[in-house]
Amino acid sequence: MRLAFRALGGAAGVAWRESFPLGGRDVARWFPGHMAKGLKKMQSSLKLVDCIIEVHDARIPLSGRNPLFQETLGLKPHVLVLNKMDLADLKEQQKIIQHLEGEGLKNVVFTNCLQDENVKQIIPTVTGLVGSSCRYHRGEVCEWPLMFLLDTPGVLAPRIESVEMGLKLALCGTVLDHLVGEETLADYLLYTLNRHQLFGYVRHYGLGGACDDIASVLKQVAVTLGKTQKVKVLTGTGDVNVIQPNYPAAARDFLQTFRRGLLGPVMLDRDVLQRSPVAEP
């Protein structure tokens, strides 16, 4: 493939890919079977609690939430905790809140649990909804007001609405990488970063410029990191050992670097926000 790097300084004016090829991908198999058991257990536990605290990734505040929680809105007090706010681009935070309010969610808390940022807002929010007496005694989390927590496993919705939603979930580590394909996922990440004009990957890996071709980017990443492998190639004169870039290893590093926040904050639901009407003041 032709190496198509462009100077970072002029990258903002470049027309990047407007769409990502989504055909031929079976999202049904991305839902791990053990999660179905966890989902049934969660459903049976709902009647035992006074308030539901739903924890979701702040980078995808509008995508991939489990419909089980949405069905309980109006039946149980509900707090949506959008964690990993340090990894999310929250310039449109108010628009996110307005969108969620339109879905019936009035109590939203953005947190960064690693730094305890805003975490202390959760208990006062719950107390304001249910009072200081909680019925189900399982794991005390607060002495005053006395409060107990029933923890449940993290589960996906049984039906992922679209391939693109599945890719967003996978980028956030909710779907196992190998189910999607690490290089496919790395390509979707590159597509997203370029469309959002987020070129931190160029600086992080010391590339010559931004690029929209995943093979070229992974080749440069592999060379930069020394992730190469010997491959035997059969020629007319016998086997020859050739050094080639380790594309899967480069893709894994690209994904892990993104998840650690080293490529900068990202809002993966920016497309959903752009389609969302702004509520009248």
Coordinates of C-alpha atoms in Angstrom, one line a residue:
M1 CA 0.0 0.0 0.0
R2 CA 1.1 3.5 -0.8
L3 CA 2.3 5.4 2.3
A4 CA 0.0 8.4 2.5
F5 CA 1.2 10.5 5.5
R6 CA 0.2 14.2 5.5
A7 CA 1.9 16.9 7.5
L8 CA 0.2 17.3 10.9
G9 CA 0.0 21.0 10.6
G10 CA -2.3 20.8 7.5
A11 CA -4.2 17.7 8.6
A12 CA -7.2 19.6 9.8
G13 CA -8.1 20.6 6.2
V14 CA -7.8 17.1 4.8
A15 CA -11.0 15.2 3.9
W16 CA -10.9 12.0 5.9
R17 CA -13.1 8.9 5.5
E18 CA -16.7 9.9 5.9
S19 CA -17.8 6.3 6.7
F20 CA -16.5 3.1 8.0
P21 CA -17.3 -0.3 6.2
L22 CA -19.6 -2.1 8.6
G23 CA -21.0 -4.9 6.4
G24 CA -20.3 -8.6 7.0
R25 CA -19.8 -8.3 10.7
D26 CA -21.8 -10.6 13.1
V27 CA -22.5 -8.6 16.2
A28 CA -24.6 -11.3 17.7
R29 CA -21.5 -13.4 18.5
W30 CA -19.9 -10.4 20.3
F31 CA -22.3 -11.0 23.3
P32 CA -20.6 -13.5 25.6
G33 CA -22.8 -16.4 26.7
H34 CA -22.0 -16.0 30.4
M35 CA -23.5 -12.5 30.4
A36 CA -27.0 -14.0 29.7
K37 CA -26.8 -15.7 33.2
G38 CA -25.6 -12.4 34.8
L39 CA -28.5 -10.6 33.1
K40 CA -31.1 -12.9 34.6
K41 CA -29.5 -12.7 38.0
M42 CA -29.6 -8.9 37.8
Q43 CA -33.3 -8.9 36.8
S44 CA -34.2 -11.1 39.9
S45 CA -32.2 -8.7 42.2
L46 CA -33.9 -5.5 41.1
K47 CA -36.9 -6.0 43.5
L48 CA -34.5 -6.1 46.4
V49 CA -33.0 -2.7 46.0
D50 CA -34.2 0.9 46.7
C51 CA -32.2 2.6 44.0
I52 CA -30.3 1.6 40.9
I53 CA -26.8 2.9 40.3
E54 CA -25.9 2.3 36.7
V55 CA -22.2 2.7 35.8
H56 CA -21.4 3.4 32.2
D57 CA -18.4 4.7 30.2
A58 CA -18.4 8.5 29.8
R59 CA -16.9 8.2 26.3
I60 CA -20.1 6.5 25.1
P61 CA -22.8 8.2 27.3
L62 CA -25.6 7.6 24.8
S63 CA -24.6 4.2 23.3
G64 CA -24.7 0.7 24.5
R65 CA -26.6 1.1 27.8
N66 CA -28.5 -1.9 28.9
P67 CA -32.2 -1.6 28.2
L68 CA -32.9 -3.4 31.4
F69 CA -32.1 -0.2 33.2
Q70 CA -34.3 1.9 30.9
E71 CA -37.2 -0.4 31.6
T72 CA -36.9 0.3 35.3
L73 CA -37.0 4.1 34.9
G74 CA -40.1 5.4 36.7
L75 CA -40.2 2.2 38.8
K76 CA -37.0 2.6 40.9
P77 CA -34.9 5.7 41.6
H78 CA -32.1 5.7 39.2
V79 CA -28.6 7.3 39.1
L80 CA -26.4 7.1 36.0
V81 CA -22.7 7.3 36.8
L82 CA -20.6 8.1 33.8
N83 CA -17.2 7.0 34.8
K84 CA -13.8 7.6 33.2
M85 CA -14.6 11.3 32.7
D86 CA -10.9 11.9 32.5
L87 CA -10.8 10.0 29.2
A88 CA -13.8 11.6 27.7
D89 CA -14.0 14.9 25.7
L90 CA -16.8 16.6 27.7
K91 CA -17.0 20.0 25.9
E92 CA -20.6 19.1 25.1
Q93 CA -21.4 17.8 28.6
Q94 CA -24.5 19.9 28.9
K95 CA -25.9 18.6 25.7
I96 CA -25.2 15.0 27.0
I97 CA -27.2 15.8 30.1
Q98 CA -30.1 17.3 28.1
H99 CA -30.2 14.2 25.9
L100 CA -30.3 11.9 28.9
E101 CA -32.9 14.0 30.6
G102 CA -35.0 13.5 27.4
E103 CA -34.8 9.8 28.0
G104 CA -36.0 10.2 31.6
L105 CA -32.7 10.3 33.4
K106 CA -32.6 13.2 35.8
N107 CA -29.7 12.1 38.0
V108 CA -26.4 11.9 36.2
V109 CA -23.0 12.0 37.9
F110 CA -19.7 12.2 35.9
T111 CA -16.8 10.5 37.8
N112 CA -13.2 9.5 37.6
C113 CA -12.9 6.7 40.2
L114 CA -9.1 6.5 40.0
Q115 CA -8.8 10.0 41.3
D116 CA -12.0 10.0 43.4
E117 CA -13.2 12.9 41.3
N118 CA -17.0 13.5 41.9
V119 CA -17.3 10.0 43.5
K120 CA -18.4 11.5 46.8
Q121 CA -21.5 13.0 45.0
I122 CA -23.0 9.5 44.5
I123 CA -24.1 8.8 48.1
P124 CA -25.7 12.2 48.6
T125 CA -27.5 11.8 45.3
V126 CA -28.8 8.4 46.3
T127 CA -29.8 9.6 49.7
G128 CA -31.8 12.4 48.2
L129 CA -33.8 9.9 46.2
V130 CA -34.5 7.2 48.7
G131 CA -33.8 8.7 52.2
S132 CA -31.3 7.3 54.7
S133 CA -32.8 3.8 55.1
C134 CA -31.9 1.1 52.6
R135 CA -33.4 -2.4 52.9
Y136 CA -30.9 -4.8 51.4
H137 CA -27.9 -5.5 53.7
R138 CA -25.1 -6.6 51.5
G139 CA -21.8 -4.8 51.7
E140 CA -21.9 -1.7 53.8
V141 CA -20.6 1.3 51.9
C142 CA -21.6 4.2 54.2
E143 CA -22.1 4.4 57.9
W144 CA -24.1 7.6 57.9
P145 CA -26.6 7.5 56.3
L146 CA -26.5 3.7 56.6
M147 CA -26.3 2.3 53.1
F148 CA -25.6 -1.1 51.7
L149 CA -24.6 -2.1 48.1
L150 CA -25.7 -5.0 46.1
D151 CA -23.1 -5.4 43.4
T152 CA -23.8 -7.1 40.0
P153 CA -21.6 -8.2 37.2
G154 CA -21.2 -5.8 34.2
V155 CA -23.3 -7.1 31.3
L156 CA -24.0 -5.9 27.8
A157 CA -27.4 -5.6 26.2
P158 CA -28.3 -9.0 24.7
R159 CA -28.8 -7.3 21.3
I160 CA -26.2 -4.7 20.2
E161 CA -28.2 -2.3 18.1
S162 CA -25.7 -1.8 15.3
V163 CA -22.2 -2.8 14.3
E164 CA -20.9 0.7 14.9
M165 CA -22.3 0.7 18.5
G166 CA -20.5 -2.7 18.9
L167 CA -17.3 -1.1 17.7
K168 CA -17.7 1.7 20.2
L169 CA -18.3 -0.7 23.1
A170 CA -15.2 -2.7 22.0
L171 CA -13.0 0.4 21.9
C172 CA -14.0 1.0 25.5
G173 CA -13.0 -2.6 26.4
T174 CA -16.6 -3.9 26.9
V175 CA -16.4 -6.4 24.0
L176 CA -13.3 -8.6 23.8
D177 CA -10.9 -7.4 21.2
H178 CA -10.4 -10.8 19.5
L179 CA -14.2 -11.1 18.9
V180 CA -14.1 -8.0 16.7
G181 CA -10.5 -8.3 15.4
E182 CA -7.7 -6.1 16.8
E183 CA -6.7 -4.7 13.4
T184 CA -10.4 -3.9 12.6
L185 CA -10.8 -2.2 15.9
A186 CA -7.5 -0.3 15.4
D187 CA -8.8 0.9 12.0
Y188 CA -12.1 2.1 13.5
L189 CA -10.1 3.9 16.2
L190 CA -8.0 5.6 13.5
Y191 CA -11.1 6.5 11.5
T192 CA -12.6 8.1 14.6
L193 CA -9.5 10.0 15.7
N194 CA -9.1 11.5 12.2
R195 CA -12.7 12.4 11.8
H196 CA -12.6 14.2 15.1
Q197 CA -9.3 15.8 14.1
L198 CA -7.5 14.3 17.1
F199 CA -4.0 13.7 16.0
G200 CA -2.3 12.8 19.3
Y201 CA -1.3 9.5 17.9
V202 CA 1.0 11.2 15.5
R203 CA 2.9 12.9 18.3
H204 CA 2.8 9.9 20.6
Y205 CA 4.4 7.5 18.1
G206 CA 6.6 10.2 16.4
L207 CA 5.0 9.7 13.0
G208 CA 5.7 11.9 10.0
G209 CA 2.1 13.1 9.9
A210 CA -1.6 12.0 10.1
C211 CA -2.7 9.2 7.9
D212 CA -6.0 7.5 7.1
D213 CA -4.5 4.1 6.1
I214 CA -4.4 1.7 9.0
A215 CA -1.8 -0.6 7.3
S216 CA 0.6 2.3 7.0
V217 CA 0.0 3.5 10.5
L218 CA 0.5 0.1 12.1
K219 CA 3.6 -0.4 10.0
Q220 CA 5.1 2.8 11.4
V221 CA 4.0 1.9 14.9
A222 CA 5.6 -1.5 14.7
V223 CA 8.8 -0.1 13.4
T224 CA 8.9 2.6 16.1
L225 CA 8.2 0.1 18.9
G226 CA 10.5 -2.6 17.5
K227 CA 7.6 -5.0 17.1
T228 CA 8.8 -7.1 14.2
Q229 CA 8.8 -10.8 13.4
K230 CA 10.7 -13.2 11.2
V231 CA 8.7 -14.8 8.5
K232 CA 9.9 -17.5 6.2
V233 CA 9.2 -16.8 2.5
L234 CA 9.5 -19.5 -0.1
T235 CA 11.4 -18.4 -3.1
G236 CA 12.8 -20.1 -6.2
T237 CA 16.2 -20.5 -4.4
G238 CA 14.7 -21.8 -1.1
D239 CA 13.3 -20.4 2.1
V240 CA 14.3 -16.9 3.0
N241 CA 13.8 -15.3 6.4
V242 CA 12.2 -11.8 6.1
I243 CA 11.7 -9.3 8.8
Q244 CA 8.1 -8.0 8.8
P245 CA 6.2 -5.6 11.0
N246 CA 4.1 -7.3 13.6
Y247 CA 0.7 -5.8 12.7
P248 CA -1.3 -7.5 15.5
A249 CA 1.1 -6.4 18.1
A250 CA 1.1 -2.8 16.8
A251 CA -2.7 -2.8 16.8
R252 CA -2.8 -4.0 20.4
D253 CA -0.4 -1.2 21.5
F254 CA -2.5 1.4 19.5
L255 CA -5.7 0.2 21.3
Q256 CA -4.0 0.1 24.8
T257 CA -2.5 3.5 24.3
F258 CA -5.9 4.9 23.5
R259 CA -7.5 3.2 26.5
R260 CA -4.9 4.6 28.9
G261 CA -5.8 8.1 27.7
L262 CA -2.4 8.8 26.1
L263 CA -4.0 9.9 22.8
G264 CA -6.1 12.5 24.5
P265 CA -9.8 12.7 25.6
V266 CA -12.3 11.4 23.1
M267 CA -16.1 11.5 22.7
L268 CA -17.1 8.4 20.8
D269 CA -20.8 9.5 20.7
R270 CA -20.1 12.8 19.0
D271 CA -22.1 11.6 16.0
V272 CA -25.1 10.9 18.2
L273 CA -24.8 14.3 19.9
Q274 CA -24.7 16.0 16.5
R275 CA -28.0 14.3 15.5
S276 CA -29.5 15.1 18.9
P277 CA -31.8 18.2 18.9
V278 CA -30.9 20.9 21.4
A279 CA -33.6 21.3 24.1
E280 CA -35.1 24.8 24.2
P281 CA -34.1 26.8 27.3

